[in-house]
Tab-separated table of C-alpha atoms in Angstrom:
chain	number	residue	atom	x	y	z
A	1	ALA	CA	-6.228	12.601	29.873
A	2	LEU	CA	-6.512	16.384	29.837
A	3	PHE	CA	-4.221	18.157	27.372
A	4	ARG	CA	-3.560	21.912	27.256
A	5	VAL	CA	-1.372	24.205	25.157
A	6	GLN	CA	-0.695	27.751	26.319
A	7	THR	CA	1.496	30.254	24.482
A	8	GLY	CA	2.806	33.312	26.302
A	9	TYR	CA	5.305	36.040	25.498
A	10	ASP	CA	8.332	33.956	26.438
A	11	SER	CA	7.305	30.302	26.318
A	12	THR	CA	4.888	27.681	25.067
A	13	VAL	CA	3.597	25.233	27.660
A	14	LEU	CA	2.245	21.800	26.757
A	15	SER	CA	0.670	20.165	29.800
A	16	THR	CA	-0.953	16.772	30.137
A	17	VAL	CA	-2.839	15.456	33.152
A	18	GLY	CA	-3.638	11.759	33.292
A	19	PRO	CA	-3.267	8.486	35.225
A	20	ALA	CA	0.313	7.655	36.220
A	21	LYS	CA	-0.072	4.226	34.627
A	22	ASN	CA	-0.398	5.958	31.234
A	23	LEU	CA	2.942	7.804	31.547
A	24	THR	CA	4.377	6.251	28.377
A	25	GLN	CA	1.402	7.279	26.241
A	26	LEU	CA	1.340	10.786	27.690
A	27	LEU	CA	5.058	11.317	27.015
A	28	LYS	CA	4.670	9.942	23.498
A	29	LEU	CA	1.829	12.385	22.797
A	30	GLN	CA	3.973	15.397	23.664
A	31	VAL	CA	7.004	14.116	21.767
A	32	ASP	CA	4.874	13.549	18.664
A	33	LEU	CA	3.744	17.174	18.808
A	34	LEU	CA	7.373	18.281	18.955
A	35	GLN	CA	8.592	16.016	16.173
A	36	MET	CA	5.640	15.814	13.817
A	37	PRO	CA	3.438	18.928	13.916
A	38	ASN	CA	0.710	19.315	11.333
A	39	PHE	CA	1.417	22.260	9.017
A	40	GLU	CA	-1.239	21.498	6.396
A	41	GLU	CA	-2.662	24.684	4.882
A	42	GLU	CA	-6.241	23.535	5.514
A	43	LYS	CA	-5.568	23.130	9.237
A	44	ILE	CA	-3.903	26.570	9.370
A	45	GLU	CA	-6.942	28.123	7.654
A	46	TRP	CA	-9.231	26.571	10.274
A	47	GLU	CA	-7.187	28.060	13.090
A	48	ILE	CA	-7.055	31.490	11.427
A	49	GLN	CA	-10.812	31.487	10.901
A	50	ALA	CA	-11.424	30.559	14.540
A	51	LEU	CA	-9.145	33.358	15.768
A	52	LEU	CA	-10.677	35.991	13.489
A	53	GLU	CA	-14.215	35.018	14.500
A	54	LYS	CA	-13.322	35.364	18.172
A	55	PHE	CA	-11.934	38.860	17.681
A	56	GLN	CA	-14.734	39.971	15.353
A	57	THR	CA	-17.542	38.700	17.584
A	58	GLY	CA	-15.902	39.814	20.810
A	59	THR	CA	-15.929	36.338	22.350
A	60	VAL	CA	-12.301	36.763	23.397
A	61	ASP	CA	-11.943	37.957	26.976
A	62	PHE	CA	-11.767	41.735	26.476
A	63	THR	CA	-9.474	42.202	29.457
A	64	GLU	CA	-6.971	39.772	27.945
A	65	GLY	CA	-7.106	41.332	24.479
A	66	PHE	CA	-6.863	44.782	26.004
A	67	GLY	CA	-3.899	43.559	28.031
A	68	TRP	CA	-2.005	42.685	24.848
A	69	GLN	CA	-2.490	46.231	23.597
A	70	VAL	CA	-1.289	47.576	26.944
A	71	GLU	CA	1.864	45.461	26.921
A	72	ARG	CA	2.754	46.533	23.390
A	73	SER	CA	2.082	50.182	24.172
A	74	VAL	CA	4.004	50.238	27.455
A	75	TYR	CA	7.063	48.635	25.898
A	76	SER	CA	6.985	49.971	22.335
A	77	GLU	CA	9.203	52.913	23.315
A	78	LYS	CA	11.954	50.483	24.332
A	79	GLY	CA	11.503	48.386	21.220
A	80	VAL	CA	10.126	45.324	22.991
A	81	TRP	CA	6.854	45.619	21.094
A	82	SER	CA	7.460	47.502	17.863
A	83	ASN	CA	3.883	48.336	16.911
A	84	PRO	CA	1.394	49.447	19.599
A	85	ASN	CA	-1.386	49.611	16.964
A	86	PHE	CA	-0.975	45.966	15.940
A	87	THR	CA	-4.177	44.084	15.043
A	88	TRP	CA	-4.702	40.427	14.239
A	89	GLN	CA	-6.546	40.923	10.966
A	90	GLU	CA	-3.601	41.867	8.750
A	91	PRO	CA	-1.053	39.162	9.715
A	92	LEU	CA	-3.834	36.547	9.766
A	93	SER	CA	-5.071	37.374	6.276
A	94	PHE	CA	-5.879	34.274	4.229
A	95	GLN	CA	-3.709	35.752	1.485
A	96	ASN	CA	-0.704	35.061	3.710
A	97	ILE	CA	-1.347	31.348	4.287
A	98	GLU	CA	1.889	30.156	2.711
A	99	VAL	CA	3.877	32.912	4.440
A	100	ILE	CA	2.341	31.920	7.782
A	101	ARG	CA	3.060	28.257	7.090
A	102	GLN	CA	6.735	28.935	6.344
A	103	LYS	CA	7.053	31.040	9.500
A	104	LEU	CA	5.529	28.238	11.567
A	105	ILE	CA	7.958	25.728	10.111
A	106	ALA	CA	10.940	28.008	10.761
A	107	PHE	CA	9.761	28.786	14.294
A	108	HIS	CA	9.271	25.115	15.049
A	109	ALA	CA	12.700	24.189	13.702
A	110	GLN	CA	14.369	26.859	15.837
A	111	TYR	CA	12.677	26.306	19.186
A	112	TYR	CA	10.963	22.903	19.329
A	113	GLN	CA	14.069	20.831	19.948
A	114	SER	CA	14.990	18.617	22.843
A	115	ALA	CA	17.740	20.842	24.282
A	116	ASN	CA	15.241	23.721	24.393
A	117	VAL	CA	12.653	21.689	26.301
A	118	ILE	CA	12.138	21.736	30.046
A	119	LEU	CA	10.264	18.565	30.959
A	120	SER	CA	8.768	18.347	34.446
A	121	ILE	CA	6.693	15.454	35.776
A	122	ALA	CA	4.817	15.415	39.078
A	123	GLY	CA	2.877	12.498	40.499
A	124	GLN	CA	3.253	8.896	41.560
A	125	VAL	CA	5.787	7.699	39.011
A	126	ARG	CA	9.094	5.911	39.365
A	127	ARG	CA	12.118	8.087	38.598
A	128	GLU	CA	13.918	5.242	36.800
A	129	GLN	CA	10.930	4.643	34.554
A	130	VAL	CA	10.708	8.340	33.699
A	131	LEU	CA	14.405	8.648	32.823
A	132	GLU	CA	14.229	5.536	30.684
A	133	LYS	CA	11.306	6.831	28.642
A	134	VAL	CA	12.712	10.350	28.367
A	135	ALA	CA	15.964	8.955	26.961
A	136	GLU	CA	13.990	6.792	24.564
A	137	PHE	CA	11.704	9.546	23.271
A	138	TYR	CA	13.890	12.654	23.480
A	139	GLY	CA	17.334	11.204	22.879
A	140	PRO	CA	17.192	10.835	19.078
A	141	MET	CA	15.912	14.361	18.593
A	142	LYS	CA	18.143	17.097	17.206
A	143	SER	CA	19.583	19.393	19.833
A	144	ILE	CA	20.739	22.973	20.131
A	145	GLN	CA	23.171	24.520	22.605
A	146	PRO	CA	21.618	24.463	26.096
A	147	GLN	CA	21.033	27.737	27.906
A	148	LYS	CA	23.433	28.953	30.538
A	149	LEU	CA	22.073	29.220	34.056
A	150	LEU	CA	20.467	32.596	34.629
A	151	GLN	CA	21.671	34.848	37.408
A	152	VAL	CA	20.001	37.728	39.255
A	153	VAL	CA	20.608	40.848	37.197
A	154	PRO	CA	21.657	44.264	38.551
A	155	ARG	CA	18.815	46.661	39.228
A	156	GLU	CA	17.708	48.688	36.219
A	157	VAL	CA	14.840	51.132	36.558
A	158	PRO	CA	12.646	50.943	33.428
A	159	SER	CA	11.276	54.265	32.344
A	160	GLN	CA	9.298	55.928	29.597
A	161	SER	CA	9.610	59.542	28.468
A	162	SER	CA	6.192	60.697	29.659
A	163	PHE	CA	2.731	59.759	30.908
A	164	ARG	CA	0.679	57.853	28.308
A	165	TYR	CA	-3.059	57.835	27.817
A	166	ARG	CA	-5.219	55.772	25.500
A	167	HIS	CA	-8.988	55.666	25.135
A	168	LEU	CA	-10.862	52.890	23.327
A	169	ARG	CA	-14.516	52.042	22.804
A	170	GLY	CA	-16.342	48.819	22.074
A	171	ALA	CA	-16.317	47.080	25.450
A	172	ARG	CA	-19.345	45.407	26.975
A	173	ARG	CA	-18.676	47.318	30.201
A	174	HIS	CA	-16.381	50.065	31.423
A	175	PHE	CA	-12.843	48.938	32.139
A	176	ILE	CA	-9.742	50.867	33.223
A	177	ARG	CA	-6.130	49.790	33.523
A	178	PHE	CA	-3.188	51.634	35.063
A	179	SER	CA	0.194	50.133	34.086
A	180	TYR	CA	3.771	50.827	35.147
A	181	PRO	CA	6.836	49.183	33.577
A	182	ILE	CA	8.896	47.180	36.069
A	183	PRO	CA	11.988	44.949	35.849
A	184	GLY	CA	11.686	41.209	35.228
A	185	GLN	CA	11.775	38.103	37.368
A	186	LEU	CA	15.559	38.101	37.658
A	187	SER	CA	15.685	41.517	39.309
A	188	GLU	CA	16.309	41.800	43.038
A	189	ASP	CA	13.208	44.039	43.159
A	190	TYR	CA	10.853	41.366	41.795
A	191	TYR	CA	9.715	39.923	45.149
A	192	PRO	CA	9.313	43.322	46.873
A	193	LEU	CA	7.109	44.324	43.922
A	194	LEU	CA	5.140	41.102	44.261
A	195	LEU	CA	4.541	41.840	47.934
A	196	LEU	CA	3.510	45.393	47.052
A	197	SER	CA	0.796	43.970	44.784
A	198	TYR	CA	-0.594	42.063	47.774
A	199	VAL	CA	-0.471	45.159	49.989
A	200	LEU	CA	-2.451	47.129	47.420
A	201	GLY	CA	-4.920	44.695	45.908
A	202	GLU	CA	-4.967	41.125	47.261
A	203	GLY	CA	-7.641	40.115	49.739
A	204	HIS	CA	-10.459	42.113	51.297
A	205	GLY	CA	-8.005	43.763	53.683
A	206	SER	CA	-5.908	45.287	50.895
A	207	LEU	CA	-5.758	49.064	50.621
A	208	LEU	CA	-7.648	49.404	47.344
A	209	LYS	CA	-10.393	46.892	48.075
A	210	ARG	CA	-11.092	48.473	51.470
A	211	SER	CA	-11.361	51.974	50.022
A	212	MET	CA	-13.040	51.304	46.663
A	213	LEU	CA	-15.522	48.441	47.181
A	214	GLY	CA	-18.801	48.387	49.100
A	215	ASN	CA	-22.113	50.238	48.938
A	216	GLN	CA	-20.422	53.643	48.859
A	217	GLY	CA	-17.541	52.477	46.670
A	218	SER	CA	-16.598	53.571	43.178
A	219	VAL	CA	-16.019	50.183	41.487
A	220	PHE	CA	-17.645	46.806	41.006
A	221	ASP	CA	-14.202	45.258	41.319
A	222	VAL	CA	-10.536	46.211	41.571
A	223	TRP	CA	-7.451	44.024	41.475
A	224	VAL	CA	-3.695	44.238	40.982
A	225	LYS	CA	-1.546	42.014	38.793
A	226	VAL	CA	2.190	41.684	38.249
A	227	GLU	CA	3.005	40.393	34.754
A	228	SER	CA	6.699	39.741	34.640
A	229	PHE	CA	9.112	37.946	32.365
A	230	ARG	CA	12.864	37.549	32.565
A	231	SER	CA	13.879	41.054	31.578
A	232	HIS	CA	10.755	43.197	31.931
A	233	GLY	CA	7.202	43.299	33.163
A	234	THR	CA	4.235	45.449	34.116
A	235	PHE	CA	2.563	46.280	37.410
A	236	SER	CA	-1.102	46.936	36.644
A	237	PHE	CA	-4.256	48.063	38.406
A	238	PHE	CA	-7.547	46.847	36.914
A	239	LEU	CA	-10.819	48.665	37.593
A	240	LYS	CA	-14.428	47.923	36.713
A	241	PRO	CA	-15.938	51.266	37.741
A	242	TYR	CA	-19.511	52.386	38.184
A	243	PRO	CA	-20.269	54.536	35.098
A	244	GLU	CA	-21.038	57.624	37.173
A	245	LYS	CA	-17.894	57.232	39.329
A	246	ILE	CA	-15.154	56.713	36.750
A	247	ASP	CA	-13.211	59.869	37.609
A	248	ARG	CA	-13.471	59.175	41.312
A	249	ALA	CA	-12.139	55.643	40.877
A	250	GLU	CA	-9.099	56.812	38.918
A	251	VAL	CA	-8.300	59.498	41.473
A	252	GLN	CA	-8.600	56.978	44.324
A	253	VAL	CA	-5.916	54.715	42.834
A	254	LEU	CA	-3.452	57.574	42.423
A	255	ALA	CA	-4.279	58.951	45.862
A	256	CYS	CA	-3.686	55.548	47.421
A	257	LEU	CA	-0.253	55.316	45.798
A	258	LYS	CA	0.687	58.814	46.953
A	259	GLN	CA	-0.439	58.164	50.512
A	260	LEU	CA	1.513	54.894	50.655
A	261	LYS	CA	4.608	56.665	49.328
A	262	ASP	CA	4.275	59.346	52.007
A	263	LEU	CA	3.574	56.999	54.922
A	264	GLY	CA	5.548	53.967	53.798
A	265	VAL	CA	4.547	50.308	54.034
A	266	SER	CA	3.991	49.233	57.641
A	267	ALA	CA	5.257	46.051	59.250
A	268	ILE	CA	1.669	44.818	59.606
A	269	GLN	CA	0.975	45.367	55.886
A	270	SER	CA	4.222	43.632	54.979
A	271	GLU	CA	3.515	40.564	57.142
A	272	ARG	CA	-0.037	40.317	55.836
A	273	ALA	CA	1.245	40.382	52.234
A	274	LYS	CA	3.828	37.694	52.968
A	275	SER	CA	1.209	35.455	54.607
A	276	LEU	CA	-1.178	35.774	51.649
A	277	LEU	CA	1.565	35.171	49.086
A	278	LEU	CA	2.733	32.037	50.910
A	279	LYS	CA	-0.865	30.844	51.273
A	280	ASP	CA	-1.384	31.166	47.503
A	281	HIS	CA	1.941	29.414	46.853
A	282	TYR	CA	1.123	26.422	49.044
A	283	LYS	CA	-2.390	26.236	47.647
A	284	ARG	CA	-0.897	25.920	44.168
A	285	LEU	CA	1.318	23.085	45.372
A	286	GLN	CA	-1.802	21.058	46.207
A	287	SER	CA	-2.322	20.544	42.470
A	288	VAL	CA	-0.076	18.047	40.689
A	289	GLU	CA	-0.298	20.115	37.507
A	290	GLU	CA	0.791	23.272	39.350
A	291	ARG	CA	3.702	21.425	40.952
A	292	ALA	CA	4.965	20.435	37.527
A	293	HIS	CA	4.456	23.987	36.265
A	294	LEU	CA	6.416	25.525	39.164
A	295	LEU	CA	9.282	23.074	38.663
A	296	ALA	CA	9.544	24.035	34.982
A	297	TYR	CA	9.132	27.742	35.732
A	298	HIS	CA	11.986	27.850	38.247
A	299	GLN	CA	14.184	25.702	36.042
A	300	SER	CA	13.696	28.223	33.231
A	301	LEU	CA	15.041	30.860	35.637
A	302	GLY	CA	18.101	28.813	36.516
A	303	ASP	CA	17.355	26.145	39.122
A	304	TYR	CA	14.191	24.173	39.886
A	305	LEU	CA	15.236	23.884	43.566
A	306	ASN	CA	14.495	27.595	43.981
A	307	ARG	CA	10.832	26.624	44.087
A	308	ASN	CA	11.389	25.708	47.731
A	309	ASN	CA	13.089	28.982	48.673
A	310	LEU	CA	10.107	31.317	48.581
A	311	GLU	CA	9.603	31.485	52.340
A	312	LYS	CA	13.293	32.200	52.922
A	313	ARG	CA	13.281	34.942	50.282
A	314	LEU	CA	10.236	36.629	51.757
A	315	GLU	CA	11.660	36.578	55.289
A	316	SER	CA	14.580	38.739	54.163
A	317	ILE	CA	12.380	41.484	52.658
A	318	THR	CA	11.692	44.457	54.925
A	319	PRO	CA	8.804	46.952	54.780
A	320	GLN	CA	11.395	49.563	53.801
A	321	GLN	CA	12.331	47.583	50.687
A	322	ILE	CA	8.690	47.430	49.620
A	323	SER	CA	8.375	51.179	50.161
A	324	LEU	CA	11.500	51.787	48.067
A	325	VAL	CA	10.228	49.924	45.006
A	326	LEU	CA	7.004	51.940	45.234
A	327	LYS	CA	8.982	55.180	45.009
A	328	ARG	CA	11.402	53.779	42.442
A	329	TYR	CA	8.974	52.592	39.749
A	330	PHE	CA	5.658	54.405	40.289
A	331	SER	CA	6.391	57.878	38.974
A	332	GLU	CA	3.885	59.934	37.008
A	333	GLU	CA	5.916	59.751	33.779
A	334	ASN	CA	6.013	55.946	34.029
A	335	LEU	CA	2.232	55.637	34.132
A	336	SER	CA	0.192	54.391	31.170
A	337	LEU	CA	-3.578	54.858	31.592
A	338	PHE	CA	-5.971	52.916	29.372
A	339	GLU	CA	-9.721	53.497	29.368
A	340	TYR	CA	-12.000	51.009	27.619
A	341	PHE	CA	-15.614	52.190	27.506
A	342	LEU	CA	-18.950	51.251	25.987
């Protein structure tokens, strides 16, 4: 079996991939982690040492670590991340082992309970067998009040007081990120923003890849990513520029946004974005692990059946709606520019 644990800003995901005949053992493994975690100080020290070595030696993906700093900086003004200058060294000091241990115990007691778990299973298993084992393993566990179903929230335009700039050194190559705060997954603007990311940076026919890549281009690579949670998110442009063309690359991104604001998103661009987004969605559904993930993801937003509504949602979005979110969220004062150089 293949077992993974991934912790994000708003959830921890424990995923197991294995033969359907081993369903009982796989369920028992996850339940044991929920009920009987190991909080021995020696094990905590090992994990701290591994984390510190990764950050000190630079073996952590620099784009991911840089992304954490971006998220904290973009949202620190609103209090989402309180300290944009946070580093791992201080909270992971070995002098704080007992403090860390007590925090882990308290965190586990608060969140790792059956009523706070979304369990999704995909594959060739019998529903009756699954329900029987879930009741057996999860039933005796302590429970908390279940969440209410989440509803689409009214539009709220996130904003910051002014343009932000940050320059860091220590990368193995030049790296630039433009970030704009956007609303979260429950906003009615979420899917138009997702389509906008495909218009700008997905596929070789996207606006940025056509204008910035190639022999006469300014970057080795450029891509766009929407990182969104329930209440907030970021819309980011990532650049790996040629050293002698850094200024040109930055200007090209801003010029592309201005031109798209002036001209608007065309019907052809909108349909292309929808086709690519649906293609990626159906490609994900080919994986049993991704099917289980999408079921849990949509259940966390209110209803797992919404997983099947993507095509219907996209059909209702017009090019004008995509153009509106571009004008609504991509103002100069909302921009945070981060340069990470050698």
